Short mmCIF file of C-alpha atoms and ligand atoms in Angstrom, two decimals:
data_model
loop_
_atom_site.label_atom_id
_atom_site.label_comp_id
_atom_site.label_asym_id
_atom_site.label_seq_id
_atom_site.Cartn_x
_atom_site.Cartn_y
_atom_site.Cartn_z
CA MET A 1376 98.01 126.54 77.27
CA ASN A 1377 101.64 126.78 76.39
CA ASN A 1378 102.97 124.55 73.32
CA TRP A 1379 99.58 123.24 72.49
CA ASP A 1380 100.48 121.58 69.23
CA SER A 1381 98.83 118.22 69.49
CA PHE A 1382 95.96 116.70 71.59
CA LYS A 1383 95.48 117.95 75.26
CA GLU A 1384 92.73 117.38 77.67
CA LEU A 1385 89.80 119.67 78.24
CA VAL A 1386 87.31 119.22 81.17
CA LEU A 1387 83.61 119.50 80.48
CA ILE A 1388 82.35 122.14 83.23
CA GLU A 1389 78.77 122.54 81.91
CA LYS A 1390 76.31 120.81 79.43
CA LYS A 1391 73.26 122.87 78.54
CA ASP A 1392 70.13 122.15 76.42
CA VAL A 1393 69.79 124.58 73.57
CA CYS A 1394 66.85 123.36 71.73
CA ASP A 1395 65.62 119.79 70.46
CA THR A 1396 68.74 117.66 69.56
CA ILE A 1397 71.17 120.44 70.24
CA LYS A 1398 73.25 120.95 73.38
CA SER A 1399 76.02 123.32 74.30
CA PHE A 1400 79.19 121.97 75.90
CA TYR A 1401 81.51 124.31 78.13
CA PHE A 1402 85.22 123.30 78.47
CA LYS A 1403 88.13 124.45 80.57
CA SER A 1404 91.83 123.46 80.46
CA LYS A 1405 92.47 120.44 82.72
CA ASN A 1406 95.50 121.88 84.55
CA GLY A 1407 94.08 125.43 85.01
CA GLU A 1408 96.28 127.16 82.32
CA LYS A 1409 94.77 129.91 80.03
CA LEU A 1410 93.31 128.78 76.78
CA PRO A 1411 94.32 130.40 73.49
CA LYS A 1412 91.56 132.65 72.23
CA HIS A 1413 89.81 131.55 69.04
CA ILE A 1414 89.29 133.87 66.18
CA PRO A 1415 85.46 133.77 65.69
CA GLY A 1416 84.52 131.27 63.12
CA GLN A 1417 87.24 128.78 64.03
CA PHE A 1418 86.65 125.07 65.26
CA LEU A 1419 88.29 122.67 67.79
CA PRO A 1420 89.19 119.28 66.59
CA PHE A 1421 88.09 116.62 69.27
CA ARG A 1422 89.29 113.06 69.54
CA ILE A 1423 87.69 109.98 71.35
CA LYS A 1424 88.28 106.42 71.64
CA THR A 1425 85.20 104.35 70.79
CA ASP A 1426 84.14 101.57 73.20
CA ASP A 1427 83.83 99.03 70.64
CA ALA A 1428 86.34 96.07 70.67
CA THR A 1429 88.57 97.86 68.21
CA MET A 1430 89.02 100.83 70.39
CA LYS A 1431 89.17 102.79 67.24
CA GLU A 1432 89.90 106.60 67.44
CA VAL A 1433 87.31 109.13 65.98
CA MET A 1434 88.06 112.73 65.35
CA ARG A 1435 85.50 115.30 64.64
CA THR A 1436 85.53 119.08 64.53
CA TYR A 1437 83.23 121.50 66.30
CA SER A 1438 82.87 125.27 65.80
CA LEU A 1439 83.37 127.57 68.75
CA SER A 1440 80.03 129.19 69.35
CA ASP A 1441 80.67 131.94 71.84
CA LEU A 1442 83.01 135.00 72.11
CA PRO A 1443 86.71 134.34 72.25
CA SER A 1444 87.65 133.48 75.93
CA GLU A 1445 90.91 132.40 77.64
CA ASP A 1446 88.86 130.56 80.26
CA VAL A 1447 86.10 128.74 78.66
CA TYR A 1448 85.36 127.20 75.25
CA ARG A 1449 81.72 126.58 74.23
CA ILE A 1450 80.79 124.33 71.35
CA SER A 1451 77.12 123.43 70.46
CA VAL A 1452 76.41 120.10 69.02
CA LYS A 1453 73.38 118.61 67.18
CA LYS A 1454 72.90 114.92 67.93
CA ILE A 1455 72.93 112.83 64.87
CA GLU A 1456 71.01 109.49 65.01
CA GLY A 1457 73.91 106.84 64.85
CA GLY A 1458 76.53 109.49 64.95
CA VAL A 1459 79.59 108.34 67.04
CA MET A 1460 80.85 111.77 68.38
CA SER A 1461 77.67 113.59 68.64
CA SER A 1462 76.10 110.79 70.52
CA TYR A 1463 79.13 110.45 72.82
CA LEU A 1464 79.04 114.17 73.69
CA HIS A 1465 75.15 114.07 74.38
CA ASP A 1466 74.84 110.92 76.12
CA LYS A 1467 78.11 109.80 77.69
CA LEU A 1468 80.30 112.75 78.46
CA GLN A 1469 79.51 114.04 81.88
CA VAL A 1470 80.45 117.24 83.66
CA GLY A 1471 83.85 116.71 85.26
CA ASP A 1472 84.89 114.22 82.39
CA SER A 1473 87.98 114.98 80.07
CA ILE A 1474 88.06 114.87 76.29
CA GLU A 1475 91.08 115.44 74.05
CA ALA A 1476 91.17 118.36 71.76
CA MET A 1477 93.57 120.43 69.55
CA PRO A 1478 93.73 124.22 69.72
CA PRO A 1479 91.46 126.35 67.57
CA CYS A 1480 91.99 126.37 63.98
CA GLY A 1481 90.22 127.12 60.52
CA VAL A 1482 90.13 129.94 58.13
CA PHE A 1483 86.42 130.59 58.08
CA VAL A 1484 86.84 133.95 59.84
CA LEU A 1485 85.97 137.56 59.13
CA ASP A 1486 88.35 139.29 56.65
CA GLU A 1487 89.80 142.00 58.91
CA SER A 1488 90.81 144.00 55.97
CA LEU A 1489 87.24 144.81 54.86
CA PRO A 1490 86.40 148.44 55.32
CA LYS A 1491 84.56 149.12 58.56
CA ASP A 1492 81.25 150.46 56.64
CA GLU A 1493 81.13 147.44 54.32
CA PRO A 1494 78.09 145.38 55.11
CA ILE A 1495 78.61 141.75 56.30
CA VAL A 1496 75.90 139.27 55.65
CA LEU A 1497 75.87 136.27 57.91
CA LEU A 1498 73.52 133.36 56.76
CA SER A 1499 73.01 130.15 58.79
CA GLY A 1500 71.13 127.08 58.17
CA GLY A 1501 70.32 124.77 61.24
CA ILE A 1502 73.37 123.79 63.31
CA GLY A 1503 75.47 125.92 60.88
CA ILE A 1504 74.72 128.74 63.27
CA THR A 1505 77.81 127.99 65.46
CA PRO A 1506 80.54 129.87 63.72
CA LEU A 1507 78.40 132.75 62.68
CA LEU A 1508 77.02 133.16 66.12
CA SER A 1509 80.58 133.66 67.22
CA ILE A 1510 81.47 136.05 64.53
CA LEU A 1511 78.10 137.99 65.22
CA LEU A 1512 78.89 138.14 68.94
CA ALA A 1513 82.41 139.51 68.36
CA ASN A 1514 81.38 142.16 65.70
CA ALA A 1515 77.96 143.17 66.48
CA LYS A 1516 79.05 146.57 67.87
CA ASP A 1517 81.25 147.88 65.22
CA ARG A 1518 80.20 146.08 61.96
CA ASN A 1519 77.03 146.53 59.78
CA ILE A 1520 75.80 143.06 60.01
CA TYR A 1521 72.70 141.50 58.25
CA PHE A 1522 71.98 138.19 60.09
CA VAL A 1523 69.91 135.47 58.62
CA GLN A 1524 68.80 132.42 60.40
CA ALA A 1525 66.99 129.46 58.41
CA VAL A 1526 65.70 126.49 60.41
CA GLN A 1527 62.55 124.23 60.31
CA ASN A 1528 60.63 125.67 63.06
CA SER A 1529 60.79 126.98 66.70
CA ASN A 1530 61.58 123.49 68.18
CA ILE A 1531 64.85 123.47 66.42
CA GLN A 1532 65.98 127.10 66.33
CA PRO A 1533 69.30 127.41 68.26
CA PHE A 1534 70.07 130.66 69.98
CA GLY A 1535 67.06 132.43 68.39
CA GLU A 1536 66.59 134.65 71.55
CA ASP A 1537 70.28 135.55 71.73
CA ILE A 1538 70.52 136.49 68.19
CA ASP A 1539 67.24 138.63 68.37
CA LYS A 1540 68.61 140.38 71.65
CA ILE A 1541 72.10 141.13 70.26
CA CYS A 1542 70.73 142.41 66.87
CA LYS A 1543 68.03 144.67 68.55
CA GLU A 1544 70.69 146.04 70.92
CA ASN A 1545 73.03 147.20 68.08
CA ASN A 1546 70.33 147.91 65.50
CA LEU A 1547 71.23 145.12 63.23
CA LYS A 1548 68.91 143.46 60.76
CA ASN A 1549 67.95 139.94 61.84
CA THR A 1550 65.66 137.79 59.69
CA VAL A 1551 64.38 134.35 60.70
CA PHE A 1552 63.18 131.65 58.11
CA TYR A 1553 61.03 128.64 59.12
CA SER A 1554 60.56 126.06 56.36
CA ASN A 1555 58.10 124.08 58.26
CA PRO A 1556 56.53 126.10 60.97
CA LEU A 1557 54.65 124.66 63.80
CA ASP A 1558 50.86 125.21 64.14
CA THR A 1559 51.95 127.40 67.12
CA ASP A 1560 54.68 129.36 65.41
CA LYS A 1561 53.42 132.83 64.46
CA ILE A 1562 54.85 134.85 61.56
CA GLY A 1563 55.94 138.25 62.94
CA GLU A 1564 56.25 136.77 66.40
CA ASN A 1565 58.56 133.76 66.21
CA TYR A 1566 59.84 134.18 62.55
CA ASP A 1567 59.70 136.51 59.61
CA VAL A 1568 59.47 134.39 56.45
CA GLN A 1569 58.03 131.00 55.66
CA GLY A 1570 60.04 128.82 53.25
CA PHE A 1571 63.55 128.98 52.03
CA VAL A 1572 66.01 131.84 51.26
CA THR A 1573 65.22 132.64 47.65
CA LYS A 1574 67.19 134.63 45.10
CA GLU A 1575 64.33 137.20 44.88
CA TRP A 1576 64.35 137.67 48.69
CA ILE A 1577 68.16 138.00 48.59
CA LYS A 1578 67.80 140.75 45.83
CA GLU A 1579 65.19 142.76 47.80
CA ASN A 1580 66.64 142.40 51.36
CA LEU A 1581 70.34 142.07 51.41
CA PRO A 1582 73.11 144.47 50.40
CA LEU A 1583 74.70 142.76 47.43
CA ASN A 1584 77.68 145.04 47.77
CA GLY A 1585 78.57 143.32 51.13
CA ALA A 1586 80.70 140.31 52.11
CA PHE A 1587 78.74 137.02 52.54
CA TYR A 1588 79.52 134.24 55.02
CA PHE A 1589 77.44 131.22 55.41
CA CYS A 1590 77.21 127.68 56.85
CA GLY A 1591 74.49 125.10 56.80
CA PRO A 1592 73.39 121.79 55.08
CA PRO A 1593 75.03 121.49 51.52
CA ILE A 1594 71.68 122.21 49.65
CA PHE A 1595 71.36 125.46 51.68
CA MET A 1596 74.97 126.66 50.87
CA GLU A 1597 74.84 125.51 47.07
CA SER A 1598 71.76 127.35 46.54
CA LEU A 1599 73.10 130.52 48.25
CA GLU A 1600 76.28 130.34 46.30
CA LYS A 1601 74.42 129.89 43.01
CA ASN A 1602 71.91 132.75 43.71
CA LEU A 1603 74.59 135.14 45.01
CA LEU A 1604 76.86 134.53 41.89
CA GLU A 1605 73.68 135.01 39.58
CA LEU A 1606 73.00 138.20 41.34
CA GLY A 1607 76.34 139.59 40.65
CA VAL A 1608 78.19 139.12 43.90
CA SER A 1609 81.76 138.22 43.11
CA GLN A 1610 83.19 134.97 44.26
CA ASP A 1611 85.85 136.58 46.47
CA LYS A 1612 82.89 138.13 48.42
CA ILE A 1613 81.34 134.68 49.10
CA ASN A 1614 82.73 132.61 51.99
CA TYR A 1615 81.32 129.29 53.54
CA GLU A 1616 82.10 126.60 56.05
CA LYS A 1617 81.24 122.93 55.24
CA PHE A 1618 80.38 120.74 58.07
CA SER A 1619 81.13 117.56 56.24
C1 FAD B 1259 84.65 122.67 60.33
C2 FAD B 1259 83.51 121.96 60.85
C3 FAD B 1259 82.82 122.43 61.89
C4 FAD B 1259 81.75 121.79 62.56
N1 FAD B 1259 81.02 122.27 63.53
C5 FAD B 1259 79.98 121.63 64.01
C6 FAD B 1259 79.25 122.36 65.07
O1 FAD B 1259 79.47 123.49 65.56
N2 FAD B 1259 78.12 121.60 65.67
C7 FAD B 1259 77.70 120.38 64.93
O2 FAD B 1259 76.92 119.76 65.48
N3 FAD B 1259 78.44 119.85 64.04
C8 FAD B 1259 79.56 120.42 63.46
N4 FAD B 1259 80.36 119.78 62.58
C9 FAD B 1259 80.02 118.37 62.23
C10 FAD B 1259 80.70 117.45 63.17
O3 FAD B 1259 82.13 117.65 62.86
C11 FAD B 1259 80.24 115.92 62.77
O4 FAD B 1259 80.50 115.69 61.46
C12 FAD B 1259 78.94 115.62 63.22
O5 FAD B 1259 78.66 115.98 64.67
C13 FAD B 1259 78.47 114.10 63.08
O6 FAD B 1259 79.48 113.38 63.52
P1 FAD B 1259 79.26 112.00 64.43
O7 FAD B 1259 80.54 111.41 64.79
O8 FAD B 1259 78.14 112.25 65.40
O9 FAD B 1259 78.47 111.16 63.27
P2 FAD B 1259 79.18 110.22 62.35
O10 FAD B 1259 79.38 108.95 63.09
O11 FAD B 1259 80.21 110.74 61.42
O12 FAD B 1259 77.89 109.73 61.31
C14 FAD B 1259 77.40 110.70 60.54
C15 FAD B 1259 76.12 110.06 59.78
O13 FAD B 1259 76.65 108.96 59.12
C16 FAD B 1259 75.73 107.85 59.38
N5 FAD B 1259 76.69 106.78 59.54
C17 FAD B 1259 77.81 106.49 60.40
N6 FAD B 1259 78.32 105.41 60.16
C18 FAD B 1259 77.68 104.88 59.07
C19 FAD B 1259 77.95 103.68 58.26
N7 FAD B 1259 78.90 102.79 58.50
N8 FAD B 1259 77.15 103.44 57.15
C20 FAD B 1259 76.12 104.21 56.86
N9 FAD B 1259 75.86 105.49 57.56
C21 FAD B 1259 76.73 105.69 58.60
C22 FAD B 1259 75.31 108.20 60.87
O14 FAD B 1259 74.00 107.46 61.13
C23 FAD B 1259 75.01 109.65 60.79
O15 FAD B 1259 73.86 109.86 60.06
C24 FAD B 1259 81.44 120.50 62.08
C25 FAD B 1259 82.12 120.02 61.01
C26 FAD B 1259 83.10 120.66 60.36
C27 FAD B 1259 83.96 120.01 59.19
#
């Protein structure tokens, strides 16, 4: 879309369940114009007017969770109980409806100057998967990526099958952590490790000479950063996106 420097309308063309509490939303431009391609890792700011008496505007940002495209943007949103925007998207916005958004922005993107053979480690916690999935999809073919997905269990594991498939196809290492597996979850089938991503596990399983990118709940990111620094990874190789 030309001169897209403030809010413009996007139209919802599809709404899809991903797993418990998470849905994906697919948008096109309203007037049929091409969209600017995002850089994997970037997000879109959205704006709505709440229906309370004040008609207050609410703005939230959502990472693009798919490959860059000029035709369709995909975001994937976890519904937060009592959350204004996530509830609006899940419960009110219907296919054919419009929503205001700004163009893709954000600096949580892969450093393109990294040597092609330098390992890239992508670690996601919960809904923090969204920017990392876009980075994985765009770089799986020509980067040596180690992917780590940490979730509670299979009920709330977004995109597990897609990640497994793309990692297998490209010979990439993919590790799934469940902190609270269901009785039906089987180690070696649905997931690889029970518990949290520990310092010891990182030391034994990840390339400490790589570049690290992570996104997830605050406690997940704080612990990862602390552990990586203690293991000697330099601060300039540690990159993360906060969702708050
Ligand atoms: C760069 C970036 C990228 C992001 N990408 C994604 C993404 O890809 N997917 C995704 O799902 N999220 C993403 N987020 C998070 C997203 O922007 C929202 O913060 C999230 O969806 C919650 O917004 P909400 O309006 O639904 O909740 P809010 O209305 O902001 O509420 C959040 C919490 O606060 C509580 N709360 C609200 N009002 C009050 C009050 N008055 N008193 C006490 N508690 C209150 C709510 O109950 C809820 O628990 C991203 C955030 C950032 C910064």
